[in-house]
mmCIF file with all atom_site columns, C-alpha atoms in Angstrom:
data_model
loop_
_atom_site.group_PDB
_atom_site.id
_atom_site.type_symbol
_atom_site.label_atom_id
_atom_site.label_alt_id
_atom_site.label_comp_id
_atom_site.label_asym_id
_atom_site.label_entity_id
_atom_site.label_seq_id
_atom_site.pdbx_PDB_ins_code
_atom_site.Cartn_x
_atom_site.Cartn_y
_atom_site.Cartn_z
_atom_site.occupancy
_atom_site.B_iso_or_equiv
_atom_site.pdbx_formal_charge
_atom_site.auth_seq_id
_atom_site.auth_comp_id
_atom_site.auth_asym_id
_atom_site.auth_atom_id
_atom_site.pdbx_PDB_model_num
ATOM 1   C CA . UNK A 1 1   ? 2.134   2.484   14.029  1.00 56.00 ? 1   UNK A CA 1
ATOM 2   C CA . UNK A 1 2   ? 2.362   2.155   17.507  1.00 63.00 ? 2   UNK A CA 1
ATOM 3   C CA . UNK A 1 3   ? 1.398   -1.712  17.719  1.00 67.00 ? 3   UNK A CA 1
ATOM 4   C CA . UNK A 1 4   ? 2.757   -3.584  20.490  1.00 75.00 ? 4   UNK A CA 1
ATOM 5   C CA . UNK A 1 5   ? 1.557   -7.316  19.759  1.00 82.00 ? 5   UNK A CA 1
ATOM 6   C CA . UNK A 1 6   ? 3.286   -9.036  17.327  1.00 83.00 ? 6   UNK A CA 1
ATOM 7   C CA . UNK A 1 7   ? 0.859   -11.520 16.325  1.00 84.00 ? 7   UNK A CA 1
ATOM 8   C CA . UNK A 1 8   ? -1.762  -8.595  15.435  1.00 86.00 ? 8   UNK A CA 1
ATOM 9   C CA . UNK A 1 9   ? 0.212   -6.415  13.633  1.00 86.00 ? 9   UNK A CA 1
ATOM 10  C CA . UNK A 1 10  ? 1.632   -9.697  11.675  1.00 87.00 ? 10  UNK A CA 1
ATOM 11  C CA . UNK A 1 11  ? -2.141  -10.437 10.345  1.00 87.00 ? 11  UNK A CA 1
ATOM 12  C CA . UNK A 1 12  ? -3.254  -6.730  10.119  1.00 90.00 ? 12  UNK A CA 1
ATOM 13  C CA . UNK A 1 13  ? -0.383  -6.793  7.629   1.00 90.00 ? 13  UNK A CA 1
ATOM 14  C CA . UNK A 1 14  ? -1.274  -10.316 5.455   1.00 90.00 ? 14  UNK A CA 1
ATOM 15  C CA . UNK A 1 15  ? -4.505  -8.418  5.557   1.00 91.00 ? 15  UNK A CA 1
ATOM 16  C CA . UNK A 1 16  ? -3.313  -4.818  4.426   1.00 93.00 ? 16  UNK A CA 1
ATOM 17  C CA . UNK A 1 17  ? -1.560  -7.216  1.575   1.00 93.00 ? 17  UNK A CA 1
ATOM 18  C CA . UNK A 1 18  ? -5.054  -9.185  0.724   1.00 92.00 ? 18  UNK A CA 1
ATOM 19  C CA . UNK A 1 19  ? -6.264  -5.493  0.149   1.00 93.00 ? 19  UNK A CA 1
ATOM 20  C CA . UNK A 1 20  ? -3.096  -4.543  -1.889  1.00 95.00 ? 20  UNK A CA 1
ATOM 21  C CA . UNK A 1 21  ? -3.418  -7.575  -3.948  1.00 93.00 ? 21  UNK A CA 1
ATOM 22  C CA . UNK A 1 22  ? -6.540  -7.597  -4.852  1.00 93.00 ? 22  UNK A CA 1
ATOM 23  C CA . UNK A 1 23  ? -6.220  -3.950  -6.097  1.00 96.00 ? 23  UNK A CA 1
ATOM 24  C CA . UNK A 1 24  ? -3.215  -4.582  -7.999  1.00 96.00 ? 24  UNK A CA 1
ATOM 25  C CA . UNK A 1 25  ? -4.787  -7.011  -10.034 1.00 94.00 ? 25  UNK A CA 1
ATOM 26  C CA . UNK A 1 26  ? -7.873  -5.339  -10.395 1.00 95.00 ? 26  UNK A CA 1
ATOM 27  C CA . UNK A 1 27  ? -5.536  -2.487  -12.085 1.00 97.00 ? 27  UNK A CA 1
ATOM 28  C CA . UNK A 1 28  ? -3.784  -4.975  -14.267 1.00 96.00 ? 28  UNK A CA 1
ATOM 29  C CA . UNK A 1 29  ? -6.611  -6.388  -15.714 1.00 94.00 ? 29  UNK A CA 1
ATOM 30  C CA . UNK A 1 30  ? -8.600  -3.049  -16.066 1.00 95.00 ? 30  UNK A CA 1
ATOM 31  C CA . UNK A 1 31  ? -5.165  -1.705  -18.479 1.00 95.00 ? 31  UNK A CA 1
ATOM 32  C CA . UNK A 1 32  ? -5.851  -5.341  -20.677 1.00 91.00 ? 32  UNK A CA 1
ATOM 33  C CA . UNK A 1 33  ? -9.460  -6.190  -20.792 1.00 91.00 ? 33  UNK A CA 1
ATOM 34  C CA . UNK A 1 34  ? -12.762 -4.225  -21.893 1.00 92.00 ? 34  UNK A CA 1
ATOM 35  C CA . UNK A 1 35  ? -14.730 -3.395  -19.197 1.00 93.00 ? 35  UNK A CA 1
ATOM 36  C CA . UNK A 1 36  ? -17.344 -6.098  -19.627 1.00 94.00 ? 36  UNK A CA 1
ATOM 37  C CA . UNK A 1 37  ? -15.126 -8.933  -18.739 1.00 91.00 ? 37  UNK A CA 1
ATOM 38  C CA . UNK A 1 38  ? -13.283 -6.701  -15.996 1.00 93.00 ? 38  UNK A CA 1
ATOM 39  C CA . UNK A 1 39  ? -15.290 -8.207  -12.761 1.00 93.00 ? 39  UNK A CA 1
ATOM 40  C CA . UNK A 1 40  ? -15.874 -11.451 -14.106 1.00 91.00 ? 40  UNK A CA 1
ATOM 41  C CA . UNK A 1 41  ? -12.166 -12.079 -15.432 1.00 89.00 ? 41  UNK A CA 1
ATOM 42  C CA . UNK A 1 42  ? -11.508 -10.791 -11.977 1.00 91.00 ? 42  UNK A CA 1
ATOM 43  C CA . UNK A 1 43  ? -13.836 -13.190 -9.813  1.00 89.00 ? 43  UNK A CA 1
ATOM 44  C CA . UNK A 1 44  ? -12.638 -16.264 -12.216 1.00 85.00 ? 44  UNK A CA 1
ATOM 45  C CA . UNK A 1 45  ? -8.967  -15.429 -11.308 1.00 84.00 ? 45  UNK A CA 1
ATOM 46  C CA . UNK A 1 46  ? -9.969  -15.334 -7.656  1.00 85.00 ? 46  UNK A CA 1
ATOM 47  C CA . UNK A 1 47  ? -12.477 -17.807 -7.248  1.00 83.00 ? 47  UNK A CA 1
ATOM 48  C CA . UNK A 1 48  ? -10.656 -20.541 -9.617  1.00 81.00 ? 48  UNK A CA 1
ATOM 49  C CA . UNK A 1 49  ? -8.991  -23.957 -8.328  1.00 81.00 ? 49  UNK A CA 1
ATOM 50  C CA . UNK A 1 50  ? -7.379  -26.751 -10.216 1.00 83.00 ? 50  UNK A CA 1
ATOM 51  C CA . UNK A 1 51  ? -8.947  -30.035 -11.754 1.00 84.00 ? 51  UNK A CA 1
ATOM 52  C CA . UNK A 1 52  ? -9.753  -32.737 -9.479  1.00 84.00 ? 52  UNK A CA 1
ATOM 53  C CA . UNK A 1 53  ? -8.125  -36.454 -8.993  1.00 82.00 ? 53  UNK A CA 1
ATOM 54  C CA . UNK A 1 54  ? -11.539 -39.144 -9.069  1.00 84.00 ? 54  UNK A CA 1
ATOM 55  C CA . UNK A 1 55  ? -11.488 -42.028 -7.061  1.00 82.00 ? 55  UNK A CA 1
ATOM 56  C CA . UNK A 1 56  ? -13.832 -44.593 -8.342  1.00 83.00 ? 56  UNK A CA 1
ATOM 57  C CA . UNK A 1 57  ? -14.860 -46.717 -5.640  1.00 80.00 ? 57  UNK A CA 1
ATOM 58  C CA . UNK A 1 58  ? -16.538 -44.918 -3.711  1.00 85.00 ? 58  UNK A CA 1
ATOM 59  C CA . UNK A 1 59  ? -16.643 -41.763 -5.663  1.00 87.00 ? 59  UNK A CA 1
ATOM 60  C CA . UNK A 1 60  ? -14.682 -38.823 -4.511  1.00 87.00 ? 60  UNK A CA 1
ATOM 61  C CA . UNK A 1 61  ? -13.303 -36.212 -5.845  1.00 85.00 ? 61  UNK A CA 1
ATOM 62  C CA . UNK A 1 62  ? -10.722 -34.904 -4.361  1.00 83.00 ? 62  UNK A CA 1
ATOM 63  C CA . UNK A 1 63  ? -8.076  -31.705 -5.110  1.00 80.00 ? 63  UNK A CA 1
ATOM 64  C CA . UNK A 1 64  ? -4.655  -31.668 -5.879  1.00 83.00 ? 64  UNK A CA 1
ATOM 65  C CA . UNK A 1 65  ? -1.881  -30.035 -4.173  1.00 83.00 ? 65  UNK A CA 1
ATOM 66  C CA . UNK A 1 66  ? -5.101  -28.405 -1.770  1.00 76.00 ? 66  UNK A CA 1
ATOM 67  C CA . UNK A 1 67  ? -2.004  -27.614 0.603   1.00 77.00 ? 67  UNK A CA 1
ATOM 68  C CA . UNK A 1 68  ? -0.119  -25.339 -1.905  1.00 77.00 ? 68  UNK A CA 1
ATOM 69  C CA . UNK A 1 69  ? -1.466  -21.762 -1.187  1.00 72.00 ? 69  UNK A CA 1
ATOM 70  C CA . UNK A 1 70  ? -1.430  -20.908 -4.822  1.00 71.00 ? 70  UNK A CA 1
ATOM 71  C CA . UNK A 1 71  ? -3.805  -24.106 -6.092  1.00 72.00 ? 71  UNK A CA 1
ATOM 72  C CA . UNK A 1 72  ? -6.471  -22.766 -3.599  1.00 72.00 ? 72  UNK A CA 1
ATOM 73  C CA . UNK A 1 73  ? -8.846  -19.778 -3.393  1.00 68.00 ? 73  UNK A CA 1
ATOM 74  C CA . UNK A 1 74  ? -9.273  -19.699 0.001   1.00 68.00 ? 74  UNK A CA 1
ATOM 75  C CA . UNK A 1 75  ? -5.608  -20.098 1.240   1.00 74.00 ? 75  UNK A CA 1
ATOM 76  C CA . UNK A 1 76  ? -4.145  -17.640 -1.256  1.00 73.00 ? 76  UNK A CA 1
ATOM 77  C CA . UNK A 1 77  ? -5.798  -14.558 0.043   1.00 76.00 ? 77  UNK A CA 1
ATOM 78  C CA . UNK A 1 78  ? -4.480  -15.142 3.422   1.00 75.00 ? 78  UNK A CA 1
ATOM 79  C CA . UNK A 1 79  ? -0.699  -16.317 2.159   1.00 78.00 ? 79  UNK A CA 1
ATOM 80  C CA . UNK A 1 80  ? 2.387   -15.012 3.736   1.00 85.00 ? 80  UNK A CA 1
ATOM 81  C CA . UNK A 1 81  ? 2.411   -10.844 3.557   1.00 90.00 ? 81  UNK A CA 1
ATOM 82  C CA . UNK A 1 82  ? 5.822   -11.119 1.148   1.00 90.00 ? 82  UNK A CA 1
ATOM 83  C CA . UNK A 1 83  ? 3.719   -13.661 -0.826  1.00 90.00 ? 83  UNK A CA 1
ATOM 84  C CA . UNK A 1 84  ? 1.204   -11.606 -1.735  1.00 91.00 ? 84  UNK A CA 1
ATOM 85  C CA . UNK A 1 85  ? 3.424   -8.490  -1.889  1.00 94.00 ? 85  UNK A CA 1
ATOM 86  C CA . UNK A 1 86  ? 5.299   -10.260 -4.185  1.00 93.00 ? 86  UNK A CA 1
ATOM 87  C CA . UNK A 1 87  ? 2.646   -11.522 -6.557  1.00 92.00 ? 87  UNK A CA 1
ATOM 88  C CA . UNK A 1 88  ? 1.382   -7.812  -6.706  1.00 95.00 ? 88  UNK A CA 1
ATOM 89  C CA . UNK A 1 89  ? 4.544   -6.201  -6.979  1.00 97.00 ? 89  UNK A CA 1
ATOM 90  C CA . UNK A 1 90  ? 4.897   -8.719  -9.918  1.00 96.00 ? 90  UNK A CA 1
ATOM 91  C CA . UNK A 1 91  ? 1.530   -7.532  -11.644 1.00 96.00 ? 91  UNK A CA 1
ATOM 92  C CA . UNK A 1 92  ? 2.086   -3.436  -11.283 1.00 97.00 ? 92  UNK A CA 1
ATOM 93  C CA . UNK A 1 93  ? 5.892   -3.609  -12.485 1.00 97.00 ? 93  UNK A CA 1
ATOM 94  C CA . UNK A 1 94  ? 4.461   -5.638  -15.576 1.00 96.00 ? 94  UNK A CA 1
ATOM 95  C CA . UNK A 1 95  ? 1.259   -2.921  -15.724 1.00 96.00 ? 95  UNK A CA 1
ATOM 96  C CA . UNK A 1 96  ? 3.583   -0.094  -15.325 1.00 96.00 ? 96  UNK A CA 1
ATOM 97  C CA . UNK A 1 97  ? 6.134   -1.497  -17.760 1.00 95.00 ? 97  UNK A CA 1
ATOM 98  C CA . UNK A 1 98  ? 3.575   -1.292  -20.190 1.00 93.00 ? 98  UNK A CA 1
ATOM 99  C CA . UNK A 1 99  ? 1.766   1.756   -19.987 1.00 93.00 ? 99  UNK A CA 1
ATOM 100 C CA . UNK A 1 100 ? 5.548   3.518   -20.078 1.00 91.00 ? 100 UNK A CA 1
ATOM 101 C CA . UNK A 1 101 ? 5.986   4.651   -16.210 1.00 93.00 ? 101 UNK A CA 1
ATOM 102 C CA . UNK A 1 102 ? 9.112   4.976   -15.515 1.00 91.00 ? 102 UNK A CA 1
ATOM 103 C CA . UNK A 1 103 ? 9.896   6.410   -12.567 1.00 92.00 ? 103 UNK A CA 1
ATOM 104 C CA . UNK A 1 104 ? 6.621   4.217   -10.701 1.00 95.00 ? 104 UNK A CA 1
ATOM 105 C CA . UNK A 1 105 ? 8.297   1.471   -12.622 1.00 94.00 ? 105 UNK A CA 1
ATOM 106 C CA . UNK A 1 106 ? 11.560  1.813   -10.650 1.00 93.00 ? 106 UNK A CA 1
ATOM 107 C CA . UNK A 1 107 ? 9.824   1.958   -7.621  1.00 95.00 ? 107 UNK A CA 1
ATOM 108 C CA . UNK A 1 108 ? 7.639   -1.229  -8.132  1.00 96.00 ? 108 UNK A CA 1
ATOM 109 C CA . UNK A 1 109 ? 11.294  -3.289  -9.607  1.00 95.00 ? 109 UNK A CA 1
ATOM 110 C CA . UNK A 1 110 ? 13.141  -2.136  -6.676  1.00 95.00 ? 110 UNK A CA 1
ATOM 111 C CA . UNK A 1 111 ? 10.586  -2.980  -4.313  1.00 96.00 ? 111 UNK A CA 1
ATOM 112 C CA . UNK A 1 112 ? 9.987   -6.457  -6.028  1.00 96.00 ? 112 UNK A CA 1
ATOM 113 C CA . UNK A 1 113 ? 13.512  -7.584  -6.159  1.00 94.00 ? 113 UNK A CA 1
ATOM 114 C CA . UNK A 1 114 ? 13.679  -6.493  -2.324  1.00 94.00 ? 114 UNK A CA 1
ATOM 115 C CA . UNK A 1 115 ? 10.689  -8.486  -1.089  1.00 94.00 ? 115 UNK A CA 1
ATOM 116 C CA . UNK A 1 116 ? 9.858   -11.420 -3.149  1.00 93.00 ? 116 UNK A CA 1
ATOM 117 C CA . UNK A 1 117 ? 12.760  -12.655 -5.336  1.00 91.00 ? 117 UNK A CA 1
ATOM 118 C CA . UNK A 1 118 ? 11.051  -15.234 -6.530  1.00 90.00 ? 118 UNK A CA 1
ATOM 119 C CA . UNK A 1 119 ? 8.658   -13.309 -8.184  1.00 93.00 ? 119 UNK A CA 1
ATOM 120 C CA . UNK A 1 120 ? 11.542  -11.031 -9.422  1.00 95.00 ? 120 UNK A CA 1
ATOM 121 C CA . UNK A 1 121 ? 12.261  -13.868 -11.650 1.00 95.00 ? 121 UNK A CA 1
ATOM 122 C CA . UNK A 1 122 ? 9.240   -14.279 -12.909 1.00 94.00 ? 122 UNK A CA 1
ATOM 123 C CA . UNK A 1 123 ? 8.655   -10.687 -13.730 1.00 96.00 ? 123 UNK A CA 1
ATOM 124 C CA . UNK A 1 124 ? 11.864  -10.824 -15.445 1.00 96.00 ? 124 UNK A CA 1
ATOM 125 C CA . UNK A 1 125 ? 11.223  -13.471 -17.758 1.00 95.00 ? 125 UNK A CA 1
ATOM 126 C CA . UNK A 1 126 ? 8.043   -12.226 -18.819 1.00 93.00 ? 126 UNK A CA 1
ATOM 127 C CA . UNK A 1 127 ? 9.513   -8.345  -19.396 1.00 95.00 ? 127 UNK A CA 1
ATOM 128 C CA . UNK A 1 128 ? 11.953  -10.513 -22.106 1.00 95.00 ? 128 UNK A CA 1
ATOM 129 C CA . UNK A 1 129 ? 9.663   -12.383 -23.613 1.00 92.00 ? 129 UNK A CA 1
ATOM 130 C CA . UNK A 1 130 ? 7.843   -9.153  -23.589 1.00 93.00 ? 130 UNK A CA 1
ATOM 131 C CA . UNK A 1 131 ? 10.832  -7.081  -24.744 1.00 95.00 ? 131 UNK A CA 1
ATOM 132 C CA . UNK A 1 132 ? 12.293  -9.409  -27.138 1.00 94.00 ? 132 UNK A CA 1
ATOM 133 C CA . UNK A 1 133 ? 8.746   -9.388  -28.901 1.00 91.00 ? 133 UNK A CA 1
ATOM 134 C CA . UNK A 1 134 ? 8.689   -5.817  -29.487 1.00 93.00 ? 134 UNK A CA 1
ATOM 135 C CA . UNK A 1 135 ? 11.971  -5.640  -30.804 1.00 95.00 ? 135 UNK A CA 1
ATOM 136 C CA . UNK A 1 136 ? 11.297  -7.658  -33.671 1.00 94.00 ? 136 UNK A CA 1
ATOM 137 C CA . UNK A 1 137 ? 8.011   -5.669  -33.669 1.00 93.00 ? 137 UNK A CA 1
ATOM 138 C CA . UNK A 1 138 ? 9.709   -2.855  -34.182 1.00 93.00 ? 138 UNK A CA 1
ATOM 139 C CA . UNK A 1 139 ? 13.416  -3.166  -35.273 1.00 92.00 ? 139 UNK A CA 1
ATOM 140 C CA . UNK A 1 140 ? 14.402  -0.131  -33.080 1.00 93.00 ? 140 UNK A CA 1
ATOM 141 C CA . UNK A 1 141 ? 16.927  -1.245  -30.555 1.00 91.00 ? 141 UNK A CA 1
ATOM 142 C CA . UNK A 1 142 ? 15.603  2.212   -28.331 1.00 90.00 ? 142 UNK A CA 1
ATOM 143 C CA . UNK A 1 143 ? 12.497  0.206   -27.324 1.00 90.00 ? 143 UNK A CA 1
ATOM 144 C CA . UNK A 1 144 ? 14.880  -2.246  -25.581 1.00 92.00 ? 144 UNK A CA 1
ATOM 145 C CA . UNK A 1 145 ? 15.823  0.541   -22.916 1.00 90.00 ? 145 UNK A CA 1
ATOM 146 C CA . UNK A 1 146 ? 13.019  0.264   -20.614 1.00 90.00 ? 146 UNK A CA 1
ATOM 147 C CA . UNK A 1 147 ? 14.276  -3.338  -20.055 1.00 94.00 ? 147 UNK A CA 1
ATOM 148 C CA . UNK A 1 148 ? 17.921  -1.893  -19.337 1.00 93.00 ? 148 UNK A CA 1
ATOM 149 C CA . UNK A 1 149 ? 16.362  0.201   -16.678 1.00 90.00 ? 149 UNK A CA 1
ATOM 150 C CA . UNK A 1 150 ? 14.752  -2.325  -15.083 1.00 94.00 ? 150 UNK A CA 1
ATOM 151 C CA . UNK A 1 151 ? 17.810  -4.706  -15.040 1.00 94.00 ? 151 UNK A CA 1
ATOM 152 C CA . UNK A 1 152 ? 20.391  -1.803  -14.056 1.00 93.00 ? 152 UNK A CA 1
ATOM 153 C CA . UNK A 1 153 ? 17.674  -0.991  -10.730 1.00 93.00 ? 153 UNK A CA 1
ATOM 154 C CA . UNK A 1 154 ? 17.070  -4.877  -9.943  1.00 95.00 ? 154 UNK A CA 1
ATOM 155 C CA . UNK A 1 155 ? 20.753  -6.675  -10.954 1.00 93.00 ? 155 UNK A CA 1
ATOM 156 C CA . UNK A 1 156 ? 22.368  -5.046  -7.668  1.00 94.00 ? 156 UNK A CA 1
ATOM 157 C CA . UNK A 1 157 ? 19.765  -5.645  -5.077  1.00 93.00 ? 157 UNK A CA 1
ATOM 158 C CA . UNK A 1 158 ? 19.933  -9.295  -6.582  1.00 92.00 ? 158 UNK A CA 1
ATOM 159 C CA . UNK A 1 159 ? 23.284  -9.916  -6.837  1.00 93.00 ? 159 UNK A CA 1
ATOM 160 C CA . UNK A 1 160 ? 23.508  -8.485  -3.349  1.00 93.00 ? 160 UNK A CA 1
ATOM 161 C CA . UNK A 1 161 ? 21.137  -10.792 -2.115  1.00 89.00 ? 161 UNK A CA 1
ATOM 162 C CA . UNK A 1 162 ? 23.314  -14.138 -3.692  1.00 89.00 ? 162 UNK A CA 1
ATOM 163 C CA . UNK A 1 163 ? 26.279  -12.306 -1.380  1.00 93.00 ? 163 UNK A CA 1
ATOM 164 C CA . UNK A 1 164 ? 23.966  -12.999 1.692   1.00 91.00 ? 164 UNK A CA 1
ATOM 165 C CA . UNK A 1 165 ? 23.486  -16.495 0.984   1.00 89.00 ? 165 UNK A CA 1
ATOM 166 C CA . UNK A 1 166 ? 27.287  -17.385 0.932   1.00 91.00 ? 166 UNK A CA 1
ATOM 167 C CA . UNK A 1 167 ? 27.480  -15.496 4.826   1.00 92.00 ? 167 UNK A CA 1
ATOM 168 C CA . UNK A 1 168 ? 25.846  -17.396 7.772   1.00 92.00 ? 168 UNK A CA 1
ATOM 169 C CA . UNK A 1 169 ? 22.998  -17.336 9.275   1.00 91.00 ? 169 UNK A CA 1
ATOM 170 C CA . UNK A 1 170 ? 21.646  -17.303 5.440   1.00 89.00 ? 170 UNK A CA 1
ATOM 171 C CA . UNK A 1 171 ? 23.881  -20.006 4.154   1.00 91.00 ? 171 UNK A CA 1
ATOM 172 C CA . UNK A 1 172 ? 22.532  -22.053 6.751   1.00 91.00 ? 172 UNK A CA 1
ATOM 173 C CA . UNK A 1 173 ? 19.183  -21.193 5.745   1.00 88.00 ? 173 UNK A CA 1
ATOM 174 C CA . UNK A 1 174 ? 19.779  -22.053 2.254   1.00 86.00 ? 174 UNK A CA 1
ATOM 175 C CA . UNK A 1 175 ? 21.452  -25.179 2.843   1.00 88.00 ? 175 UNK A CA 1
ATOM 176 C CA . UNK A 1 176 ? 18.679  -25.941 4.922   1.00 88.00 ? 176 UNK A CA 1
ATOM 177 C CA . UNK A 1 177 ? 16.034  -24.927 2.324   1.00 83.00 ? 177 UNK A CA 1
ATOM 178 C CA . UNK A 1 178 ? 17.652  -28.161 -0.096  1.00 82.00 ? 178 UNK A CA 1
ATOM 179 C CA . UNK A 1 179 ? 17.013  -30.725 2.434   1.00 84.00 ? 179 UNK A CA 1
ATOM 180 C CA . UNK A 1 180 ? 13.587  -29.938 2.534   1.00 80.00 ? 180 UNK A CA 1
ATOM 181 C CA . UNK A 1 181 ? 12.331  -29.581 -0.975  1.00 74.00 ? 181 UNK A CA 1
ATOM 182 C CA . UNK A 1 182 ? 9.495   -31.312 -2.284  1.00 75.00 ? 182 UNK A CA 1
ATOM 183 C CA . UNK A 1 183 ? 8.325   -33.734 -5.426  1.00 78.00 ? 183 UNK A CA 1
ATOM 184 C CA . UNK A 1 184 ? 5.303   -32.488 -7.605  1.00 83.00 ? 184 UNK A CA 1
ATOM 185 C CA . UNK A 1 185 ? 4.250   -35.408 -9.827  1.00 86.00 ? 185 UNK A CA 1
ATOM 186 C CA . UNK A 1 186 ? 3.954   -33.730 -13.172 1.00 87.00 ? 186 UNK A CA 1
ATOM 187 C CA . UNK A 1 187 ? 0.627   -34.745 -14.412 1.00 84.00 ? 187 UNK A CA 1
ATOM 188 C CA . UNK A 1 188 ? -0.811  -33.843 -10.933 1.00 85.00 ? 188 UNK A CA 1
ATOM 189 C CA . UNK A 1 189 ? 1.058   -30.680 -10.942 1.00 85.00 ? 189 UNK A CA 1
ATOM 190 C CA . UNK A 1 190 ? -1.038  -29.685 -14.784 1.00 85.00 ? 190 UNK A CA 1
ATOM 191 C CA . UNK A 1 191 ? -3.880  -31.033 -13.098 1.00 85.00 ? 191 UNK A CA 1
ATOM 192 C CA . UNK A 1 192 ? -3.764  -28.783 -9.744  1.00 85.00 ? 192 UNK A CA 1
ATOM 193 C CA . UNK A 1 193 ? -3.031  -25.665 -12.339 1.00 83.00 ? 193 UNK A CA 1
ATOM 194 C CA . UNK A 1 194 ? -6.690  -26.416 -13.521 1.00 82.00 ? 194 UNK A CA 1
ATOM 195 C CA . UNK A 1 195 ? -7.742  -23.723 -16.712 1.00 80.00 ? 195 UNK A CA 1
ATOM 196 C CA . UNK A 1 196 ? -4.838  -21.876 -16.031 1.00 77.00 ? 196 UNK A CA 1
ATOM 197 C CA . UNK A 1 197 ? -2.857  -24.814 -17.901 1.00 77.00 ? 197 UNK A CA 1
ATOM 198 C CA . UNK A 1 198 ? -5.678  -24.585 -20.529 1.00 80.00 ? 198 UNK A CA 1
ATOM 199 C CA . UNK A 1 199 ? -6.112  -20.943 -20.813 1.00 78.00 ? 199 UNK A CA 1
ATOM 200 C CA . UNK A 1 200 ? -2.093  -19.758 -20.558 1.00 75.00 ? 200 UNK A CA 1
ATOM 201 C CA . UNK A 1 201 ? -1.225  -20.281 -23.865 1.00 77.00 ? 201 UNK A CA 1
ATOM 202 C CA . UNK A 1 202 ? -4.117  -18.988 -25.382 1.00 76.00 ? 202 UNK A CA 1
ATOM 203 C CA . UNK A 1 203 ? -3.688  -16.097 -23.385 1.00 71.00 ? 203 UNK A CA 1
ATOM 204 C CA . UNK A 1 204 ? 0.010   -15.693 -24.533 1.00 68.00 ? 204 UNK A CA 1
ATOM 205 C CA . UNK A 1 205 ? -0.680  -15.892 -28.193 1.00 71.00 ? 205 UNK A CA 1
ATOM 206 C CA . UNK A 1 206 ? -3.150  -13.289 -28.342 1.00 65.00 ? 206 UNK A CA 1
#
């Protein structure tokens, strides 16, 4: 768009994807909730943070995993732009996956699988559980095809992807991502998840 500074058109976009992600779930929860708990379902989900660790002596209370963008409300609007593409991305192929739009619903699993792989996984484990649930719903192996189409659009993109890794400068990369990982203590992991670890289940089940 005829930007010549790197640095602003790198934070006009992680703001552009702010915009897009707070739209997308605005739109995800408007298709599951009645309007009532719409905006305050909506602030919660923005506004939330995990459970805190207490110190005793002297009191403090202090948050877990602060440094993880997605434990913290202020750092997870201003993410990396394929982070937040990615978690949107994740919410409109699920949206559009239910409310039977297919050719959007290509779009959204192309673009997904293209931009955030990571949350291409996650989308696709929730469009089984999803699937596998409405075929014993159902008993009609035809409801299982919007599933195929998503995995026939997504399988190539992904499997071209794993090619890239085994080809430098991306093996590299990878081999470099291993050496760097990181240990999450489980207890403080459930504890930086906050309600979400509460809610989630409840959430599933209904």
């Amino acid at each position: 768009f005829g930007l010549t500074n790197a640095g602003i058109a790198y934070h006009l976009f992680r703001l552009v994807s702010s915009l897009i992600f707070l739209t997308s779930l605005f739109l995800f929860l408007k298709f599951l909730l009645p309007p009532k708990l719409l905006l305050p379902s909506w602030l919660l989900i923005l506004l939330s943070t995990g459970f805190p660790s207490v110190m005793l002596n002297p009191l403090k209370f202090n948050l877990v995993y602060d440094w993880l963008t997605e434990f913290n409300p202020l750092y997870r609007l201003v993410a990396l732009p394929h982070y937040l593409l990615g978690n949107s991305l994740l919410l409109l192929t699920i949206l559009f996956y239910l409310q039977k739009r297919w050719p959007i619903l290509a779009l959204t699993s192309l673009l997904l699988v293209a931009i955030h792989p990571i949350s291409f996984i996650f989308t696709s484990l929730i469009l089984t559980a999803i699937t596998l649930h409405t075929l014993f719903a159902t008993r009609n192996p035809l409801k299982g095809l919007p599933f195929v189409l998503f995995t026939l659009i997504t399988l190539p993109v992904a499997f071209y992807f794993k090619h890239l890794l085994t080809l430098p400068p991306w093996l590299h990369m990878a081999n470099w991502e291993k050496t760097t990982s990181y240990g999450l203590i489980p207890y403080q992991f459930l504890l930086a998840l906050g309600p979400t670890f509460l809610l989630a289940p409840i959430g599933v089940i209904s």
